[in-house]
Short mmCIF file of C-alpha atoms and ligand atoms in Angstrom, two decimals:
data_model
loop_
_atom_site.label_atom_id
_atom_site.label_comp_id
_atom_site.label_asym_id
_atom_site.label_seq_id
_atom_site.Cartn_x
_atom_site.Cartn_y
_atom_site.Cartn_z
CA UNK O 1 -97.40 40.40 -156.88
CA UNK O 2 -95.00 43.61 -156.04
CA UNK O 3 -93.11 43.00 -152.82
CA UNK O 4 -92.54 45.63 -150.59
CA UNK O 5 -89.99 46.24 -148.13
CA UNK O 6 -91.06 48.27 -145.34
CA UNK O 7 -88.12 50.63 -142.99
CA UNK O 8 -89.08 51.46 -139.25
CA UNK O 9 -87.76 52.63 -136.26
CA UNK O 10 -90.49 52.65 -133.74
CA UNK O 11 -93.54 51.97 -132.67
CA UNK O 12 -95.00 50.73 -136.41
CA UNK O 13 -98.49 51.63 -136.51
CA UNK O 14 -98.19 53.22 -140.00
CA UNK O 15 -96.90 49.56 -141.21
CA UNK O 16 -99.34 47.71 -139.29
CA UNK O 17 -102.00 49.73 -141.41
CA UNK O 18 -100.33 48.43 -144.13
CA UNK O 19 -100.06 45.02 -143.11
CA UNK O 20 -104.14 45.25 -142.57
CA UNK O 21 -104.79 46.44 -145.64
CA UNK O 22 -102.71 43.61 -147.26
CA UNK O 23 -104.67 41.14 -145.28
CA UNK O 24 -107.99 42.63 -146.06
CA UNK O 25 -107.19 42.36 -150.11
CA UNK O 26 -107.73 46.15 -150.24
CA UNK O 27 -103.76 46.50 -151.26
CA UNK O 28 -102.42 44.06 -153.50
CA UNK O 29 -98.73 43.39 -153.03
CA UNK O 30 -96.98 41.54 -150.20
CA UNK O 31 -94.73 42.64 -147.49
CA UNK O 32 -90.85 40.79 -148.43
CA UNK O 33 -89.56 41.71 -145.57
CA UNK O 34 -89.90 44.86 -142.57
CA UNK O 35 -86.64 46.17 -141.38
CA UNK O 36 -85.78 47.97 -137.94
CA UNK O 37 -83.37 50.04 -137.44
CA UNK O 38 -83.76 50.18 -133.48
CA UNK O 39 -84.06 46.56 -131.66
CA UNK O 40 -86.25 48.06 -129.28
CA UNK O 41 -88.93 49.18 -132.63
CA UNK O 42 -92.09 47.80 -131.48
CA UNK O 43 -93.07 47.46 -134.61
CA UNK O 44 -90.62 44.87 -135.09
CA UNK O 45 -92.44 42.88 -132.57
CA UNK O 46 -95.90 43.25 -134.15
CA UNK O 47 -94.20 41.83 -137.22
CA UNK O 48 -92.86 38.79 -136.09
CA UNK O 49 -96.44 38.19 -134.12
CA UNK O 50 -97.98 38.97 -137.84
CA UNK O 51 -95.77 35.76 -139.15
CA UNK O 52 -93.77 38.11 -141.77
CA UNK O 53 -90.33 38.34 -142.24
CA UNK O 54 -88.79 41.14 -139.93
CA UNK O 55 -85.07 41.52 -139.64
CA UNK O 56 -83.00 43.94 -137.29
CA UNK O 57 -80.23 45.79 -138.71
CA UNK O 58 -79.08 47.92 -135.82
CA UNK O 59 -77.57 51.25 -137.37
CA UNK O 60 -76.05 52.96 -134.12
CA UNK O 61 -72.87 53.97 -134.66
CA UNK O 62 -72.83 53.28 -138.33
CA UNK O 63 -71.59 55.23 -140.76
CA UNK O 64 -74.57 56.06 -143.54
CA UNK O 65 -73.18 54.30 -146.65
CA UNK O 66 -71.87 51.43 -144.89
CA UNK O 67 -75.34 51.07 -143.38
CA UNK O 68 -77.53 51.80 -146.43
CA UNK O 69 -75.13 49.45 -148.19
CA UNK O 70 -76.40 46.36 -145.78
CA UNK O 71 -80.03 47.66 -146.30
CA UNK O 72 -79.58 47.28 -149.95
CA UNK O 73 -78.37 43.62 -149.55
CA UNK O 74 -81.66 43.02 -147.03
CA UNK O 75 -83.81 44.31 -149.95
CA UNK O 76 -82.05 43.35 -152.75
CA UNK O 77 -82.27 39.54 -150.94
CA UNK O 78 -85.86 39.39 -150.46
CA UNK O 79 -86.79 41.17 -153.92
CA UNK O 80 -88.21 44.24 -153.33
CA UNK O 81 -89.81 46.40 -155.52
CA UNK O 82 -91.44 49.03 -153.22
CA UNK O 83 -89.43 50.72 -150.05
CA UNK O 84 -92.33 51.91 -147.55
CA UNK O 85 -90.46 54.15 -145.12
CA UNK O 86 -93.06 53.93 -142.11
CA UNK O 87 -91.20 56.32 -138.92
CA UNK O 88 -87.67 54.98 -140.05
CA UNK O 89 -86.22 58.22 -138.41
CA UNK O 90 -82.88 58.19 -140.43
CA UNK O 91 -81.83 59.87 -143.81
CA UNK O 92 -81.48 57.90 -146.76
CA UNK O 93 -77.64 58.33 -148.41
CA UNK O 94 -78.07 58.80 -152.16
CA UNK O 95 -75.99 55.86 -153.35
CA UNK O 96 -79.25 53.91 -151.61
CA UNK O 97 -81.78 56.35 -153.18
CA UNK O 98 -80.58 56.35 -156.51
CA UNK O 99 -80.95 52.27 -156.55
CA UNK O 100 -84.55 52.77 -155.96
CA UNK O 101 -85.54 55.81 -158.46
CA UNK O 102 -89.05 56.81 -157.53
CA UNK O 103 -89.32 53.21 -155.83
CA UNK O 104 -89.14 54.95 -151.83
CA UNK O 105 -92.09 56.48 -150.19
CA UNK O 106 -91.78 57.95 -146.67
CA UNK O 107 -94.87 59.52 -144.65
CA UNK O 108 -94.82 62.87 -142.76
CA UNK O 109 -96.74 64.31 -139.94
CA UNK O 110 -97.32 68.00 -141.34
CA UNK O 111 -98.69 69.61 -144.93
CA UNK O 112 -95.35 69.82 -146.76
CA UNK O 113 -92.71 71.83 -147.30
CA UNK O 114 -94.13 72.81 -143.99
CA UNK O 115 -92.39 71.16 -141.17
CA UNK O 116 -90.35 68.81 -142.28
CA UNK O 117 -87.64 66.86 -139.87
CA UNK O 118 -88.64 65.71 -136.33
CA UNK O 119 -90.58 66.53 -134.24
CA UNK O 120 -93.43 68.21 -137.10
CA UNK O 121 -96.72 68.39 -135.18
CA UNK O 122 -94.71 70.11 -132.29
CA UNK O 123 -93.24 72.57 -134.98
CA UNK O 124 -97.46 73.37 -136.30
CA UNK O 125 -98.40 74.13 -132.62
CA UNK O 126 -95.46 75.98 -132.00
CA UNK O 127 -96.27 77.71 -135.11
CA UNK O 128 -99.88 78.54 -134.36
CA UNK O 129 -100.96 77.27 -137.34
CA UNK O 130 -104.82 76.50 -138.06
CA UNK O 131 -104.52 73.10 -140.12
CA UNK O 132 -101.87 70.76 -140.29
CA UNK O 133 -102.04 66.92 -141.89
CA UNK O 134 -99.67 64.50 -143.32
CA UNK O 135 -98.14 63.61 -146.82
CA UNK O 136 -96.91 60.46 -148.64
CA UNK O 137 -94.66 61.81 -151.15
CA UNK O 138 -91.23 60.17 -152.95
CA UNK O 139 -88.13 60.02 -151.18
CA UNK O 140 -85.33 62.27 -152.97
CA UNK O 141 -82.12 62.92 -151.50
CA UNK O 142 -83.62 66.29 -149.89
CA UNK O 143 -85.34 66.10 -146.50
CA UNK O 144 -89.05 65.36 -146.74
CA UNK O 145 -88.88 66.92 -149.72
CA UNK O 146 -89.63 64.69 -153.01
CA UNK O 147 -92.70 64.98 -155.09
CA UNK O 148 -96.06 64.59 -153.23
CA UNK O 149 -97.91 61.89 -153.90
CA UNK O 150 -101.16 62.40 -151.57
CA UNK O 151 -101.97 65.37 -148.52
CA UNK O 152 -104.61 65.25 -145.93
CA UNK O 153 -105.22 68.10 -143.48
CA UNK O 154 -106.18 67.80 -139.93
CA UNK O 155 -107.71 70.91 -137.87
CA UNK O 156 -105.38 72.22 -135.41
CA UNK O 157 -107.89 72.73 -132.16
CA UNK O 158 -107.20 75.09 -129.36
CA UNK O 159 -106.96 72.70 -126.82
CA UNK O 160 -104.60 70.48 -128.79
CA UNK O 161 -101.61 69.21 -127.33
CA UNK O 162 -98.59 67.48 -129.42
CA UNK O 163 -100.64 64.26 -127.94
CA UNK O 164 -103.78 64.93 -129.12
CA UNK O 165 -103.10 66.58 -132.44
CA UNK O 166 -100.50 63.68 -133.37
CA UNK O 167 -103.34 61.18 -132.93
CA UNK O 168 -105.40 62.53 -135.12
CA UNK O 169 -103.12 63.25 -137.62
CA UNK O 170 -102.16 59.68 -137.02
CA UNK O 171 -105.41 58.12 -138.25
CA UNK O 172 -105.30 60.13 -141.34
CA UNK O 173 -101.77 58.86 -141.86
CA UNK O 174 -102.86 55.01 -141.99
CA UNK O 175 -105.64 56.43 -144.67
CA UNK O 176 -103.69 57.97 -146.99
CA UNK O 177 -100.92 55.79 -146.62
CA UNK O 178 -102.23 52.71 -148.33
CA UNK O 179 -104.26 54.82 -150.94
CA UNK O 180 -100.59 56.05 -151.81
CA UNK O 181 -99.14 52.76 -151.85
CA UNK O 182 -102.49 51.01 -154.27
CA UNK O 183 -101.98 54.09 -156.68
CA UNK O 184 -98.27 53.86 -156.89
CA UNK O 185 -98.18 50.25 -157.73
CA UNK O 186 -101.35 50.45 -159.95
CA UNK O 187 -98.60 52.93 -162.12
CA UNK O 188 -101.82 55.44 -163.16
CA UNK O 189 -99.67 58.80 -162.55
CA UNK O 190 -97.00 60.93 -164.06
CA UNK O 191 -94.22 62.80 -162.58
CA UNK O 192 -93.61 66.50 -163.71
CA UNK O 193 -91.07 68.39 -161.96
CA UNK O 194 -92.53 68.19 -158.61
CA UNK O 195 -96.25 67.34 -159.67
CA UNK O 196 -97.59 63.87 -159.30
CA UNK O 197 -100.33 63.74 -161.61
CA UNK O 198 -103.07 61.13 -162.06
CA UNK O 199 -103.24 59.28 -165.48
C1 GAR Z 1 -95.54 58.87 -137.84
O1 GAR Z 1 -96.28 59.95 -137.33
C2 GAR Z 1 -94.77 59.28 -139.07
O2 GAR Z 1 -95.46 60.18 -139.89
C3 GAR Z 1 -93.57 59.94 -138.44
O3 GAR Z 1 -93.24 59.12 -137.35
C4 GAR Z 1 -94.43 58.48 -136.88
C5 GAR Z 1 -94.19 57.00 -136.86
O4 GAR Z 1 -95.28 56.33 -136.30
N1 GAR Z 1 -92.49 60.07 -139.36
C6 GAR Z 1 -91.68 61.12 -139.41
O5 GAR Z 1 -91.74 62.05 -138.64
C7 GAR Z 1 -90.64 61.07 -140.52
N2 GAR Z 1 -90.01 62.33 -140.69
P1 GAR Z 1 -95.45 54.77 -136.51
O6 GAR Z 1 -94.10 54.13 -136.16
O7 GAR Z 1 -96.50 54.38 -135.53
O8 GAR Z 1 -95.84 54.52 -137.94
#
């Protein structure tokens, strides 16, 4: 059974998804361990209420490789063979990236390359553009900007607020999440350059 190791900063919702599918057999791997970097993640709560192993490694006022250092002894501790970044709202330093090649997904509220950093479905409405979505793609050391693994688009509507267009980009997030997750441990695809391709 892969073991994944799951990176959040906030509210969790994306890893609770995850955590569902797990439980419902759809995805099969196990969760090793869920990490916050904020104490106050509230998805670190809804781990610890889900019986799994969630640990709090406060990062403020760390420097980047001394923290990604102590995140690679967390994983390297419980195993892990999958990083699921799920709203961990920090940058990866490449000493950390390069000990997981092609082994770190991340999730991202827009269509990328559009949008990437904080803040993305503010940046489509202040854009004006038409359709928006999310992406699961690999973590390089670029930001938001490894190979895409799987898109969805979401209809920007002209009453939308940041609110109300998040949340629906949201749902489509906890979708495509897990299918990302079941096709990248089921090994079926190829990466070319920047193309994930189905085998
Ligand atoms: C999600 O919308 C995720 O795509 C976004 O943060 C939110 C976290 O929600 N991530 C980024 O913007 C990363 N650049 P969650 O904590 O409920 O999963």
């Amino acid at each position: 059974m892969k073991r994944l190791g799951i990176l959040i900063s906030g509210r969790g919702s994306n890893f609770e998804a995850i955590a569902q599918n797990i439980a419902a057999g759809s995805i099969s791997a196990e969760i090793a361990v869920v990490i916050a970097n904020r104490p106050e993640a509230r998805g670190l709560a809804t781990a610890l209420r889900l019986g799994l192993n969630a640990v709090c490694i406060p990062s403020k006022g760390l420097d980047r490789e001394i923290y990604d250092r102590m995140l690679l002894e967390e994983l390297s501790r419980n195993a892990v063979d999958l990083v699921c970044l799920a709203g961990y709202m920090r940058l990866l330093s490449a000493t950390f990236i390069r000990q997981f090649p092609n082994r770190i997904l991340n999730i991202h509220p827009s269509l990328l390359p559009s949008f990437p950093g904080l803040d993305a479905q503010h940046q489509a409405l202040d854009h004006g553009v038409k359709i928006s979505g999310c992406t699961v793609h690999f973590v390089d050391e670029g930001l938001d900007a490894g190979p895409i693994i799987l898109q969805s688009a979401v209809e920007v509507l002209d009453g939308d607020s940041a609110e109300t267009l998040s949340a629906r980009i949201l749902q489509e997030e906890h979708r495509i999440y897990s299918e990302a997750i079941r096709l990248v441990l089921a090994g079926n695809y190829r990466i070319e350059g920047r193309r994930v391709t189905l085998t």
